[in-house]
Structures are given as C-alpha cells and as structure tokens.
Amino acid sequence: MSTHDAAPETPGAETPVRFDTKIAVLLREDLETWQRLNVTAFLVSGLGKHFPEVIGEPYEDADAVGYLPMFRQPVLVFEGTKETLTTAHARALSRALPRALFTSDLFTTGNDRDNRAAVRAVATADLDLVGFAVYGPKNAVDKVLKGARMHP
C-alpha cells in the first residue's frame, strides 16, 4: 500500500475507512469569516490535479442525477497565529511536503496571473501567510502542524 492509499475495505464491513495521508489547512486566527472560507477553498483547489488519488468517485442521487466527485478523505482545518503559520510553513519546506499558500497580498488581486506575481515578488522568509495547506503522510503533516489548534 502506498502512502496515498486508504486502508483496505471489506465490502459491507462497518469499520470506518482510515487514511494514512492527511489533507490539512492552517488559517491565521485573525481572518474574517469570508476570508477563512475563501482561503480554504483556494488552498485545496490544486490538490486533485497533482494528486488524483485524493479524489473519490462521482456522486449520484436516487433520481440518477450526477454530481462531481469530491475528496475521498476529510480536509482538516486548523488555525494559529502568524508565527504558527510561519513555523508550519518552514517545517513543510524542510520535509518537502506538497503545500499551497495564501498570502495577505492575494486579497488585493483579482486573477490568477496577478496572484502568482504577488507571491513571486516576495522572498520565502518575508511571505505574509494567512493560509497554508499541506498534504502527505499523516505523521509528517501532524509534525508540521504542531502548535496549531483545530478550527472552531
């Protein structure tokens, strides 16, 4: 089993599915509600493209109306101080874990090109992080997020 696979399921079993990977978002605690939601959506949006195994099967309701597939595992959302984000970011970089970031500058841009330019203009150590997502083996992600607390 690779580090991206769920534990094997037995058809009809009541045992919950456990994943050996984790998708986590860390938000700065001083964000407004609309910012938290916006940042979270942006941060997780690229995971499926780079890690197609995180996407489950399409959904269908009882009337056979189809719906898009979603992540096959939960996205855990945490919060912390600016310092907590900076530390978590450094930890993720040192472990070479897949990550996404959202800086305060991105609240003032209006498109993907300007977003990328805003990030590119700032040195890693000077990024004003307001959100950060990380994906990888559960233990490694837990170490990256040490000191953060679950979002209320």
Tab-separated table of C-alpha atoms in Angstrom:
chain	number	residue	atom	x	y	z
A	1	MET	CA	0.000	0.000	0.000
A	2	SER	CA	1.434	3.391	-0.960
A	3	THR	CA	1.393	6.368	1.404
A	4	HIS	CA	-1.589	7.716	-0.537
A	5	ASP	CA	-3.860	4.680	-0.232
A	6	ALA	CA	-6.682	4.156	2.182
A	7	ALA	CA	-6.594	1.129	4.408
A	8	PRO	CA	-8.263	-1.810	2.667
A	9	GLU	CA	-12.036	-2.004	2.967
A	10	THR	CA	-14.076	-5.132	3.385
A	11	PRO	CA	-17.357	-4.871	1.450
A	12	GLY	CA	-20.251	-4.493	3.866
A	13	ALA	CA	-17.953	-4.006	6.858
A	14	GLU	CA	-18.842	-1.390	9.455
A	15	THR	CA	-15.193	-0.493	10.070
A	16	PRO	CA	-14.524	3.135	9.160
A	17	VAL	CA	-12.046	3.840	6.384
A	18	ARG	CA	-8.737	5.110	7.750
A	19	PHE	CA	-6.295	7.036	5.597
A	20	ASP	CA	-2.547	7.095	6.038
A	21	THR	CA	-2.436	10.567	4.486
A	22	LYS	CA	-3.819	13.868	5.680
A	23	ILE	CA	-5.139	16.973	3.939
A	24	ALA	CA	-4.844	19.934	6.290
A	25	VAL	CA	-5.423	23.679	6.038
A	26	LEU	CA	-3.941	26.107	8.546
A	27	LEU	CA	-5.561	29.548	8.735
A	28	ARG	CA	-4.354	32.631	10.538
A	29	GLU	CA	-6.603	33.229	13.521
A	30	ASP	CA	-7.285	36.902	12.727
A	31	LEU	CA	-9.069	36.309	9.400
A	32	GLU	CA	-12.681	37.307	8.919
A	33	THR	CA	-15.194	34.539	8.224
A	34	TRP	CA	-15.467	35.257	4.488
A	35	GLN	CA	-11.655	35.237	4.253
A	36	ARG	CA	-11.396	31.877	6.032
A	37	LEU	CA	-13.837	30.296	3.606
A	38	ASN	CA	-12.251	31.862	0.540
A	39	VAL	CA	-8.712	30.969	1.567
A	40	THR	CA	-9.659	27.367	2.393
A	41	ALA	CA	-11.321	26.872	-0.985
A	42	PHE	CA	-8.342	28.300	-2.861
A	43	LEU	CA	-5.790	26.316	-0.877
A	44	VAL	CA	-7.297	22.888	-1.540
A	45	SER	CA	-8.244	23.562	-5.159
A	46	GLY	CA	-4.998	22.283	-6.659
A	47	LEU	CA	-4.703	19.011	-4.793
A	48	GLY	CA	-6.802	16.918	-7.172
A	49	LYS	CA	-4.771	17.953	-10.196
A	50	HIS	CA	-1.438	16.972	-8.681
A	51	PHE	CA	-2.690	14.045	-6.584
A	52	PRO	CA	-5.621	12.465	-8.425
A	53	GLU	CA	-5.761	9.681	-5.827
A	54	VAL	CA	-7.296	12.146	-3.330
A	55	ILE	CA	-10.431	12.400	-5.495
A	56	GLY	CA	-13.191	9.856	-4.989
A	57	GLU	CA	-15.847	8.634	-7.385
A	58	PRO	CA	-18.667	10.829	-8.760
A	59	TYR	CA	-21.875	11.022	-6.767
A	60	GLU	CA	-25.387	10.179	-7.909
A	61	ASP	CA	-28.675	10.696	-6.098
A	62	ALA	CA	-31.668	8.333	-6.091
A	63	ASP	CA	-33.035	10.001	-9.242
A	64	ALA	CA	-29.792	9.262	-11.125
A	65	VAL	CA	-28.746	12.922	-11.166
A	66	GLY	CA	-24.950	13.024	-11.272
A	67	TYR	CA	-22.630	15.212	-9.194
A	68	LEU	CA	-18.918	15.905	-9.331
A	69	PRO	CA	-16.541	13.769	-7.304
A	70	MET	CA	-15.026	15.231	-4.133
A	71	PHE	CA	-12.050	14.469	-1.944
A	72	ARG	CA	-12.185	10.905	-0.699
A	73	GLN	CA	-10.948	11.933	2.729
A	74	PRO	CA	-11.688	14.777	5.125
A	75	VAL	CA	-9.974	18.150	4.928
A	76	LEU	CA	-8.966	19.135	8.451
A	77	VAL	CA	-8.916	22.862	9.155
A	78	PHE	CA	-6.698	24.371	11.835
A	79	GLU	CA	-5.944	27.883	12.999
A	80	GLY	CA	-2.999	29.601	14.582
A	81	THR	CA	-1.066	32.799	14.952
A	82	LYS	CA	1.066	34.358	12.263
A	83	GLU	CA	4.072	32.756	13.960
A	84	THR	CA	2.373	29.349	13.910
A	85	LEU	CA	1.873	29.642	10.146
A	86	THR	CA	5.469	30.732	9.584
A	87	THR	CA	6.777	27.791	11.630
A	88	ALA	CA	4.466	25.282	9.926
A	89	HIS	CA	5.490	26.584	6.505
A	90	ALA	CA	9.180	26.141	7.370
A	91	ARG	CA	8.519	22.621	8.638
A	92	ALA	CA	6.665	21.676	5.449
A	93	LEU	CA	9.512	23.064	3.340
A	94	SER	CA	12.119	21.132	5.344
A	95	ARG	CA	10.114	17.916	4.838
A	96	ALA	CA	9.486	18.684	1.139
A	97	LEU	CA	5.737	18.106	1.607
A	98	PRO	CA	3.282	19.259	-1.068
A	99	ARG	CA	1.883	22.602	0.019
A	100	ALA	CA	-0.166	25.579	-1.071
A	101	LEU	CA	-0.069	29.080	0.331
A	102	PHE	CA	-2.246	32.152	0.505
A	103	THR	CA	-0.678	35.478	1.414
A	104	SER	CA	-2.354	38.679	2.524
A	105	ASP	CA	-1.429	40.243	-0.842
A	106	LEU	CA	-3.818	37.865	-2.608
A	107	PHE	CA	-6.817	39.636	-1.075
A	108	THR	CA	-5.993	42.636	-3.284
A	109	THR	CA	-5.505	40.831	-6.605
A	110	GLY	CA	-8.292	39.737	-8.877
A	111	ASN	CA	-6.919	36.954	-11.033
A	112	ASP	CA	-4.550	34.019	-11.146
A	113	ARG	CA	-1.788	35.841	-13.055
A	114	ASP	CA	-1.670	38.678	-10.518
A	115	ASN	CA	-1.860	36.186	-7.625
A	116	ARG	CA	1.207	34.338	-8.883
A	117	ALA	CA	3.059	37.607	-9.481
A	118	ALA	CA	2.267	38.795	-5.943
A	119	VAL	CA	3.742	35.624	-4.436
A	120	ARG	CA	6.748	35.662	-6.780
A	121	ALA	CA	7.608	39.224	-5.678
A	122	VAL	CA	8.222	38.233	-2.039
A	123	ALA	CA	11.097	36.179	-0.592
A	124	THR	CA	10.084	32.992	1.234
A	125	ALA	CA	11.067	34.345	4.652
A	126	ASP	CA	9.035	37.525	4.058
A	127	LEU	CA	5.753	35.947	2.939
A	128	ASP	CA	2.788	37.303	4.937
A	129	LEU	CA	0.979	33.967	5.213
A	130	VAL	CA	-2.721	33.971	6.051
A	131	GLY	CA	-3.350	30.389	4.964
A	132	PHE	CA	-1.389	27.299	4.202
A	133	ALA	CA	-2.364	23.789	3.094
A	134	VAL	CA	-0.287	20.662	3.317
A	135	TYR	CA	-0.777	17.090	2.126
A	136	GLY	CA	1.209	13.998	2.910
A	137	PRO	CA	1.738	11.137	5.311
A	138	LYS	CA	-0.305	11.619	8.478
A	139	ASN	CA	2.682	11.683	10.863
A	140	ALA	CA	4.592	14.223	8.784
A	141	VAL	CA	1.574	16.530	8.483
A	142	ASP	CA	0.961	16.241	12.235
A	143	LYS	CA	4.561	17.340	12.889
A	144	VAL	CA	4.174	20.302	10.516
A	145	LEU	CA	1.014	21.432	12.333
A	146	LYS	CA	2.372	21.051	15.868
A	147	GLY	CA	1.184	24.050	17.889
A	148	ALA	CA	-1.881	24.716	15.711
A	149	ARG	CA	-5.382	24.059	17.029
A	150	MET	CA	-8.454	22.701	15.285
A	151	HIS	CA	-10.598	25.443	13.783
A	152	PRO	CA	-13.676	26.020	15.949
